[in-house]
PDB file of C-alpha atoms in Angstrom:
ATOM      1  CA  UNK A  63     198.843 -70.773 107.964  1.00  0.00           C
ATOM      2  CA  UNK A  64     202.038 -68.831 108.761  1.00  0.00           C
ATOM      3  CA  UNK A  65     200.478 -66.505 111.364  1.00  0.00           C
ATOM      4  CA  UNK A  66     202.393 -63.232 111.708  1.00  0.00           C
ATOM      5  CA  UNK A  67     205.631 -62.956 109.746  1.00  0.00           C
ATOM      6  CA  UNK A  68     208.258 -60.238 110.023  1.00  0.00           C
ATOM      7  CA  UNK A  69     211.248 -59.417 107.829  1.00  0.00           C
ATOM      8  CA  UNK A  70     214.113 -58.911 108.230  1.00  0.00           C
ATOM      9  CA  UNK A  71     215.071 -60.780 111.420  1.00  0.00           C
ATOM     10  CA  UNK A  72     218.155 -58.619 111.950  1.00  0.00           C
ATOM     11  CA  UNK A  73     219.189 -55.234 110.592  1.00  0.00           C
ATOM     12  CA  UNK A  74     222.049 -52.813 111.200  1.00  0.00           C
ATOM     13  CA  UNK A  75     221.593 -49.221 110.089  1.00  0.00           C
ATOM     14  CA  UNK A  76     223.738 -46.133 110.215  1.00  0.00           C
ATOM     15  CA  UNK A  77     222.339 -42.977 111.784  1.00  0.00           C
ATOM     16  CA  UNK A  78     220.210 -41.103 109.277  1.00  0.00           C
ATOM     17  CA  UNK A  79     219.386 -44.097 107.070  1.00  0.00           C
ATOM     18  CA  UNK A  80     215.797 -45.072 106.435  1.00  0.00           C
ATOM     19  CA  UNK A  81     214.250 -48.497 106.151  1.00  0.00           C
ATOM     20  CA  UNK A  82     210.988 -50.399 106.282  1.00  0.00           C
ATOM     21  CA  UNK A  83     210.225 -53.298 108.590  1.00  0.00           C
ATOM     22  CA  UNK A  84     207.764 -55.658 106.974  1.00  0.00           C
ATOM     23  CA  UNK A  85     204.864 -57.368 108.725  1.00  0.00           C
ATOM     24  CA  UNK A  86     202.248 -59.660 107.238  1.00  0.00           C
ATOM     25  CA  UNK A  87     199.474 -61.826 108.673  1.00  0.00           C
ATOM     26  CA  UNK A  88     197.342 -64.459 107.017  1.00  0.00           C
ATOM     27  CA  UNK A  89     194.624 -64.780 109.658  1.00  0.00           C
ATOM     28  CA  UNK A  90     192.372 -62.052 108.250  1.00  0.00           C
ATOM     29  CA  UNK A  91     192.627 -60.095 111.504  1.00  0.00           C
ATOM     30  CA  UNK A  92     191.278 -56.553 111.542  1.00  0.00           C
ATOM     31  CA  UNK A  93     193.706 -55.169 114.070  1.00  0.00           C
ATOM     32  CA  UNK A  94     197.476 -54.855 113.732  1.00  0.00           C
ATOM     33  CA  UNK A  95     200.060 -53.186 115.940  1.00  0.00           C
ATOM     34  CA  UNK A  96     203.760 -52.433 116.198  1.00  0.00           C
ATOM     35  CA  UNK A  97     205.593 -52.620 119.531  1.00  0.00           C
ATOM     36  CA  UNK A  98     209.172 -52.094 120.531  1.00  0.00           C
ATOM     37  CA  UNK A  99     210.839 -53.940 123.377  1.00  0.00           C
ATOM     38  CA  UNK A 100     213.654 -52.358 125.339  1.00  0.00           C
ATOM     39  CA  UNK A 101     215.385 -53.801 128.416  1.00  0.00           C
ATOM     40  CA  UNK A 102     213.442 -53.148 131.609  1.00  0.00           C
ATOM     41  CA  UNK A 103     210.594 -51.419 129.769  1.00  0.00           C
ATOM     42  CA  UNK A 104     208.354 -54.181 128.513  1.00  0.00           C
ATOM     43  CA  UNK A 105     206.679 -53.692 125.140  1.00  0.00           C
ATOM     44  CA  UNK A 106     205.593 -50.213 124.128  1.00  0.00           C
ATOM     45  CA  UNK A 107     203.067 -49.502 121.407  1.00  0.00           C
ATOM     46  CA  UNK A 108     204.369 -47.499 118.436  1.00  0.00           C
ATOM     47  CA  UNK A 109     201.440 -47.436 115.984  1.00  0.00           C
ATOM     48  CA  UNK A 110     198.337 -49.495 115.444  1.00  0.00           C
ATOM     49  CA  UNK A 111     195.613 -50.041 112.884  1.00  0.00           C
ATOM     50  CA  UNK A 112     191.977 -51.041 113.301  1.00  0.00           C
ATOM     51  CA  UNK A 113     191.527 -51.888 109.633  1.00  0.00           C
ATOM     52  CA  UNK A 114     192.783 -51.219 106.129  1.00  0.00           C
ATOM     53  CA  UNK A 115     193.254 -47.503 105.580  1.00  0.00           C
ATOM     54  CA  UNK A 116     193.046 -46.631 109.291  1.00  0.00           C
ATOM     55  CA  UNK A 117     196.084 -46.074 111.494  1.00  0.00           C
ATOM     56  CA  UNK A 118     196.739 -44.256 114.751  1.00  0.00           C
ATOM     57  CA  UNK A 119     199.592 -43.415 117.074  1.00  0.00           C
ATOM     58  CA  UNK A 120     200.520 -45.403 120.112  1.00  0.00           C
ATOM     59  CA  UNK A 121     202.685 -44.518 123.077  1.00  0.00           C
ATOM     60  CA  UNK A 122     206.008 -43.903 121.253  1.00  0.00           C
ATOM     61  CA  UNK A 123     205.253 -42.907 117.613  1.00  0.00           C
ATOM     62  CA  UNK A 124     207.978 -40.319 116.977  1.00  0.00           C
ATOM     63  CA  UNK A 125     210.373 -41.247 114.179  1.00  0.00           C
ATOM     64  CA  UNK A 126     208.091 -43.925 112.721  1.00  0.00           C
ATOM     65  CA  UNK A 127     205.444 -44.006 110.010  1.00  0.00           C
ATOM     66  CA  UNK A 128     202.940 -46.700 109.128  1.00  0.00           C
ATOM     67  CA  UNK A 129     200.359 -47.376 106.464  1.00  0.00           C
ATOM     68  CA  UNK A 130     197.745 -50.103 106.013  1.00  0.00           C
ATOM     69  CA  UNK A 131     196.726 -50.485 102.415  1.00  0.00           C
ATOM     70  CA  UNK A 132     195.613 -54.119 102.803  1.00  0.00           C
ATOM     71  CA  UNK A 133     194.296 -56.250 105.655  1.00  0.00           C
ATOM     72  CA  UNK A 134     197.375 -58.479 105.462  1.00  0.00           C
ATOM     73  CA  UNK A 135     200.268 -56.005 105.541  1.00  0.00           C
ATOM     74  CA  UNK A 136     201.344 -53.374 108.053  1.00  0.00           C
ATOM     75  CA  UNK A 137     204.855 -52.025 107.305  1.00  0.00           C
ATOM     76  CA  UNK A 138     206.729 -49.804 109.750  1.00  0.00           C
ATOM     77  CA  UNK A 139     208.989 -47.124 108.288  1.00  0.00           C
ATOM     78  CA  UNK A 140     211.915 -45.533 110.064  1.00  0.00           C
ATOM     79  CA  UNK A 141     212.357 -42.155 108.441  1.00  0.00           C
ATOM     80  CA  UNK A 142     215.854 -41.234 109.678  1.00  0.00           C
ATOM     81  CA  UNK A 143     217.286 -43.837 112.011  1.00  0.00           C
ATOM     82  CA  UNK A 144     218.725 -42.769 115.359  1.00  0.00           C
ATOM     83  CA  UNK A 145     220.663 -44.803 117.959  1.00  0.00           C
ATOM     84  CA  UNK A 146     217.644 -44.428 120.306  1.00  0.00           C
ATOM     85  CA  UNK A 147     215.704 -46.629 117.869  1.00  0.00           C
ATOM     86  CA  UNK A 148     217.974 -49.589 118.571  1.00  0.00           C
ATOM     87  CA  UNK A 149     215.458 -52.123 119.838  1.00  0.00           C
ATOM     88  CA  UNK A 150     213.565 -55.303 119.085  1.00  0.00           C
ATOM     89  CA  UNK A 151     210.408 -54.643 117.101  1.00  0.00           C
ATOM     90  CA  UNK A 152     207.344 -56.866 117.268  1.00  0.00           C
ATOM     91  CA  UNK A 153     204.345 -56.802 115.007  1.00  0.00           C
ATOM     92  CA  UNK A 154     201.044 -58.212 116.258  1.00  0.00           C
ATOM     93  CA  UNK A 155     197.651 -58.925 114.792  1.00  0.00           C
ATOM     94  CA  UNK A 156     194.453 -59.442 116.729  1.00  0.00           C
ATOM     95  CA  UNK A 157     190.728 -59.952 116.599  1.00  0.00           C
ATOM     96  CA  UNK A 158     188.031 -59.000 119.037  1.00  0.00           C
ATOM     97  CA  UNK A 159     186.646 -61.538 121.442  1.00  0.00           C
ATOM     98  CA  UNK A 160     183.153 -61.314 122.859  1.00  0.00           C
ATOM     99  CA  UNK A 161     184.118 -59.735 126.165  1.00  0.00           C
ATOM    100  CA  UNK A 162     184.645 -56.030 126.715  1.00  0.00           C
ATOM    101  CA  UNK A 163     188.216 -54.987 125.954  1.00  0.00           C
ATOM    102  CA  UNK A 164     189.189 -58.506 125.004  1.00  0.00           C
ATOM    103  CA  UNK A 165     191.423 -59.030 121.991  1.00  0.00           C
ATOM    104  CA  UNK A 166     193.380 -62.153 121.149  1.00  0.00           C
ATOM    105  CA  UNK A 167     196.800 -60.874 120.006  1.00  0.00           C
ATOM    106  CA  UNK A 168     199.328 -62.881 118.026  1.00  0.00           C
ATOM    107  CA  UNK A 169     202.916 -61.705 117.768  1.00  0.00           C
ATOM    108  CA  UNK A 170     205.511 -62.144 115.072  1.00  0.00           C
ATOM    109  CA  UNK A 171     209.047 -63.360 115.854  1.00  0.00           C
ATOM    110  CA  UNK A 172     210.525 -59.863 115.962  1.00  0.00           C
ATOM    111  CA  UNK A 173     213.136 -57.777 114.135  1.00  0.00           C
ATOM    112  CA  UNK A 174     216.307 -56.897 116.013  1.00  0.00           C
ATOM    113  CA  UNK A 175     217.463 -53.458 114.850  1.00  0.00           C
ATOM    114  CA  UNK A 176     220.768 -51.824 115.691  1.00  0.00           C
ATOM    115  CA  UNK A 177     221.462 -48.222 114.747  1.00  0.00           C
ATOM    116  CA  UNK A 178     225.103 -47.143 114.900  1.00  0.00           C
TER     117      UNK A 178
ATOM    118  CA  UNK B 239     203.409 -42.996 133.821  1.00  0.00           C
ATOM    119  CA  UNK B 240     203.734 -46.775 134.087  1.00  0.00           C
ATOM    120  CA  UNK B 241     200.142 -48.018 134.223  1.00  0.00           C
ATOM    121  CA  UNK B 242     201.110 -51.687 134.486  1.00  0.00           C
ATOM    122  CA  UNK B 243     203.988 -52.654 136.755  1.00  0.00           C
ATOM    123  CA  UNK B 244     205.769 -55.880 137.452  1.00  0.00           C
ATOM    124  CA  UNK B 245     207.995 -55.092 140.390  1.00  0.00           C
ATOM    125  CA  UNK B 246     210.047 -58.272 140.327  1.00  0.00           C
ATOM    126  CA  UNK B 247     212.515 -58.386 137.425  1.00  0.00           C
ATOM    127  CA  UNK B 248     213.353 -61.999 138.188  1.00  0.00           C
ATOM    128  CA  UNK B 249     212.108 -65.045 140.080  1.00  0.00           C
ATOM    129  CA  UNK B 250     213.828 -68.367 140.665  1.00  0.00           C
ATOM    130  CA  UNK B 251     211.973 -71.504 141.837  1.00  0.00           C
ATOM    131  CA  UNK B 252     212.616 -75.212 142.108  1.00  0.00           C
ATOM    132  CA  UNK B 253     211.023 -77.662 139.721  1.00  0.00           C
ATOM    133  CA  UNK B 254     207.723 -78.957 141.099  1.00  0.00           C
ATOM    134  CA  UNK B 255     207.135 -75.930 143.310  1.00  0.00           C
ATOM    135  CA  UNK B 256     204.690 -73.079 142.760  1.00  0.00           C
ATOM    136  CA  UNK B 257     205.711 -69.967 140.817  1.00  0.00           C
ATOM    137  CA  UNK B 258     203.821 -66.773 141.617  1.00  0.00           C
ATOM    138  CA  UNK B 259     204.273 -63.781 139.348  1.00  0.00           C
ATOM    139  CA  UNK B 260     202.719 -60.484 140.345  1.00  0.00           C
ATOM    140  CA  UNK B 261     201.417 -57.470 138.474  1.00  0.00           C
ATOM    141  CA  UNK B 262     199.911 -54.165 139.634  1.00  0.00           C
ATOM    142  CA  UNK B 263     198.000 -51.617 137.602  1.00  0.00           C
ATOM    143  CA  UNK B 264     196.815 -48.066 138.151  1.00  0.00           C
ATOM    144  CA  UNK B 265     194.208 -47.525 135.416  1.00  0.00           C
ATOM    145  CA  UNK B 266     190.772 -48.435 136.799  1.00  0.00           C
ATOM    146  CA  UNK B 267     189.393 -48.501 133.240  1.00  0.00           C
ATOM    147  CA  UNK B 268     191.314 -51.659 132.364  1.00  0.00           C
ATOM    148  CA  UNK B 269     188.806 -54.461 131.918  1.00  0.00           C
ATOM    149  CA  UNK B 270     190.823 -57.278 130.391  1.00  0.00           C
ATOM    150  CA  UNK B 271     194.141 -58.682 131.540  1.00  0.00           C
ATOM    151  CA  UNK B 272     196.520 -61.067 129.851  1.00  0.00           C
ATOM    152  CA  UNK B 273     199.737 -62.915 130.542  1.00  0.00           C
ATOM    153  CA  UNK B 274     202.235 -63.564 127.787  1.00  0.00           C
ATOM    154  CA  UNK B 275     205.277 -65.799 127.855  1.00  0.00           C
ATOM    155  CA  UNK B 276     208.388 -64.958 125.862  1.00  0.00           C
ATOM    156  CA  UNK B 277     211.376 -67.134 125.061  1.00  0.00           C
ATOM    157  CA  UNK B 278     214.618 -65.554 123.791  1.00  0.00           C
ATOM    158  CA  UNK B 279     214.589 -64.639 120.079  1.00  0.00           C
ATOM    159  CA  UNK B 280     210.848 -65.343 119.793  1.00  0.00           C
ATOM    160  CA  UNK B 281     207.731 -63.208 119.924  1.00  0.00           C
ATOM    161  CA  UNK B 282     205.487 -63.220 122.998  1.00  0.00           C
ATOM    162  CA  UNK B 283     202.898 -65.985 123.060  1.00  0.00           C
ATOM    163  CA  UNK B 284     199.548 -65.752 124.785  1.00  0.00           C
ATOM    164  CA  UNK B 285     199.288 -67.761 127.978  1.00  0.00           C
ATOM    165  CA  UNK B 286     196.099 -66.944 129.863  1.00  0.00           C
ATOM    166  CA  UNK B 287     193.696 -64.048 130.348  1.00  0.00           C
ATOM    167  CA  UNK B 288     190.991 -62.828 132.682  1.00  0.00           C
ATOM    168  CA  UNK B 289     188.106 -60.427 132.335  1.00  0.00           C
ATOM    169  CA  UNK B 290     187.435 -57.862 135.033  1.00  0.00           C
ATOM    170  CA  UNK B 291     184.090 -59.527 135.741  1.00  0.00           C
ATOM    171  CA  UNK B 292     185.930 -62.552 137.123  1.00  0.00           C
ATOM    172  CA  UNK B 293     188.414 -63.023 139.941  1.00  0.00           C
ATOM    173  CA  UNK B 294     189.984 -66.286 138.826  1.00  0.00           C
ATOM    174  CA  UNK B 295     190.683 -68.145 135.618  1.00  0.00           C
ATOM    175  CA  UNK B 296     192.357 -71.522 135.414  1.00  0.00           C
ATOM    176  CA  UNK B 297     193.942 -73.371 132.497  1.00  0.00           C
ATOM    177  CA  UNK B 298     195.825 -76.513 133.376  1.00  0.00           C
ATOM    178  CA  UNK B 299     198.870 -75.629 135.471  1.00  0.00           C
ATOM    179  CA  UNK B 300     198.216 -71.893 135.072  1.00  0.00           C
ATOM    180  CA  UNK B 301     195.830 -69.821 137.175  1.00  0.00           C
ATOM    181  CA  UNK B 302     195.385 -66.079 137.083  1.00  0.00           C
ATOM    182  CA  UNK B 303     193.852 -64.243 140.034  1.00  0.00           C
ATOM    183  CA  UNK B 304     192.455 -60.720 139.842  1.00  0.00           C
ATOM    184  CA  UNK B 305     191.902 -58.458 142.839  1.00  0.00           C
ATOM    185  CA  UNK B 306     190.170 -55.386 141.433  1.00  0.00           C
ATOM    186  CA  UNK B 307     190.008 -53.481 144.705  1.00  0.00           C
ATOM    187  CA  UNK B 308     193.785 -53.775 145.072  1.00  0.00           C
ATOM    188  CA  UNK B 309     194.390 -53.366 141.316  1.00  0.00           C
ATOM    189  CA  UNK B 310     196.524 -56.472 141.462  1.00  0.00           C
ATOM    190  CA  UNK B 311     196.757 -59.685 139.513  1.00  0.00           C
ATOM    191  CA  UNK B 312     198.933 -62.720 139.852  1.00  0.00           C
ATOM    192  CA  UNK B 313     199.852 -65.735 137.787  1.00  0.00           C
ATOM    193  CA  UNK B 314     200.319 -69.060 139.565  1.00  0.00           C
ATOM    194  CA  UNK B 315     202.129 -71.939 137.885  1.00  0.00           C
ATOM    195  CA  UNK B 316     201.778 -75.295 139.630  1.00  0.00           C
ATOM    196  CA  UNK B 317     203.838 -77.410 139.375  1.00  0.00           C
ATOM    197  CA  UNK B 318     206.640 -75.399 137.797  1.00  0.00           C
ATOM    198  CA  UNK B 319     208.696 -77.093 135.097  1.00  0.00           C
ATOM    199  CA  UNK B 320     212.099 -76.177 133.604  1.00  0.00           C
ATOM    200  CA  UNK B 321     210.367 -75.470 130.276  1.00  0.00           C
ATOM    201  CA  UNK B 322     208.460 -72.674 132.003  1.00  0.00           C
ATOM    202  CA  UNK B 323     211.686 -70.664 132.229  1.00  0.00           C
ATOM    203  CA  UNK B 324     210.957 -67.530 130.198  1.00  0.00           C
ATOM    204  CA  UNK B 325     210.070 -63.861 130.548  1.00  0.00           C
ATOM    205  CA  UNK B 326     206.449 -63.342 131.571  1.00  0.00           C
ATOM    206  CA  UNK B 327     204.653 -60.141 130.652  1.00  0.00           C
ATOM    207  CA  UNK B 328     201.469 -58.895 132.212  1.00  0.00           C
ATOM    208  CA  UNK B 329     199.289 -56.793 129.881  1.00  0.00           C
ATOM    209  CA  UNK B 330     196.003 -54.935 130.141  1.00  0.00           C
ATOM    210  CA  UNK B 331     193.447 -53.353 127.846  1.00  0.00           C
ATOM    211  CA  UNK B 332     190.289 -51.273 128.099  1.00  0.00           C
ATOM    212  CA  UNK B 333     187.296 -51.366 125.790  1.00  0.00           C
ATOM    213  CA  UNK B 334     187.709 -47.765 124.646  1.00  0.00           C
ATOM    214  CA  UNK B 335     191.327 -48.366 123.621  1.00  0.00           C
ATOM    215  CA  UNK B 336     190.437 -51.123 121.224  1.00  0.00           C
ATOM    216  CA  UNK B 337     193.204 -53.629 120.618  1.00  0.00           C
ATOM    217  CA  UNK B 338     195.891 -51.559 122.333  1.00  0.00           C
ATOM    218  CA  UNK B 339     197.711 -53.427 125.058  1.00  0.00           C
ATOM    219  CA  UNK B 340     199.666 -51.845 127.904  1.00  0.00           C
ATOM    220  CA  UNK B 341     202.483 -54.092 129.069  1.00  0.00           C
ATOM    221  CA  UNK B 342     204.410 -54.434 132.274  1.00  0.00           C
ATOM    222  CA  UNK B 343     208.191 -54.614 132.308  1.00  0.00           C
ATOM    223  CA  UNK B 344     208.314 -58.397 132.462  1.00  0.00           C
ATOM    224  CA  UNK B 345     209.580 -60.941 135.001  1.00  0.00           C
ATOM    225  CA  UNK B 346     212.284 -63.472 134.142  1.00  0.00           C
ATOM    226  CA  UNK B 347     211.239 -66.819 135.620  1.00  0.00           C
ATOM    227  CA  UNK B 348     213.903 -69.480 136.060  1.00  0.00           C
ATOM    228  CA  UNK B 349     212.819 -72.966 137.095  1.00  0.00           C
ATOM    229  CA  UNK B 350     215.731 -75.017 138.373  1.00  0.00           C
ATOM    230  CA  UNK B 351     215.737 -78.809 137.922  1.00  0.00           C
TER     231      UNK B 351
END
């Protein structure tokens, strides 16, 4: 049971390049999310998915696309990288607990992206 | 609009003493609150949570207190250990937002031996 895995761990891109950050989970969780972490700003939600075939925007979706064709995978695509997208990206998967609003979230180890 | 705020970027305590990390929120619809711990170069890991129907939840050395009227929660670590040194994030969710979490900025806790 690997939990949530992310690849690559590090990536350097030039402005305008595109790439896909990979995320996979083997816990059969319905819910998956992408966050970015910037200094002094905590984690901010980019996109999330409540199940295969269903995605929605989070707090900071501009410049990113996602798709969810299987329960296990939730890739994040940067369409045309910009220096403002330099950040650490975390993928998370979760399942619903019994209480209202309660979800147990598990995070991957992160991808550190630098855009020059 | 920062709905979850951790006003202290850093906190330093001595080993064996109590660490108190604070978090304030503005959204009265939040009904579940969590604390995550994060070590450098790792993803956040779940530490402890509390539902809005409770005012206290305890798990070993960690206790979370919720004051709904003040929209304030705190994490107490007793006794603090050097291995507790990490960034602690407060997070909140509401039932209508599904699995979406809103995070605070984080507090760097340093426990000195």
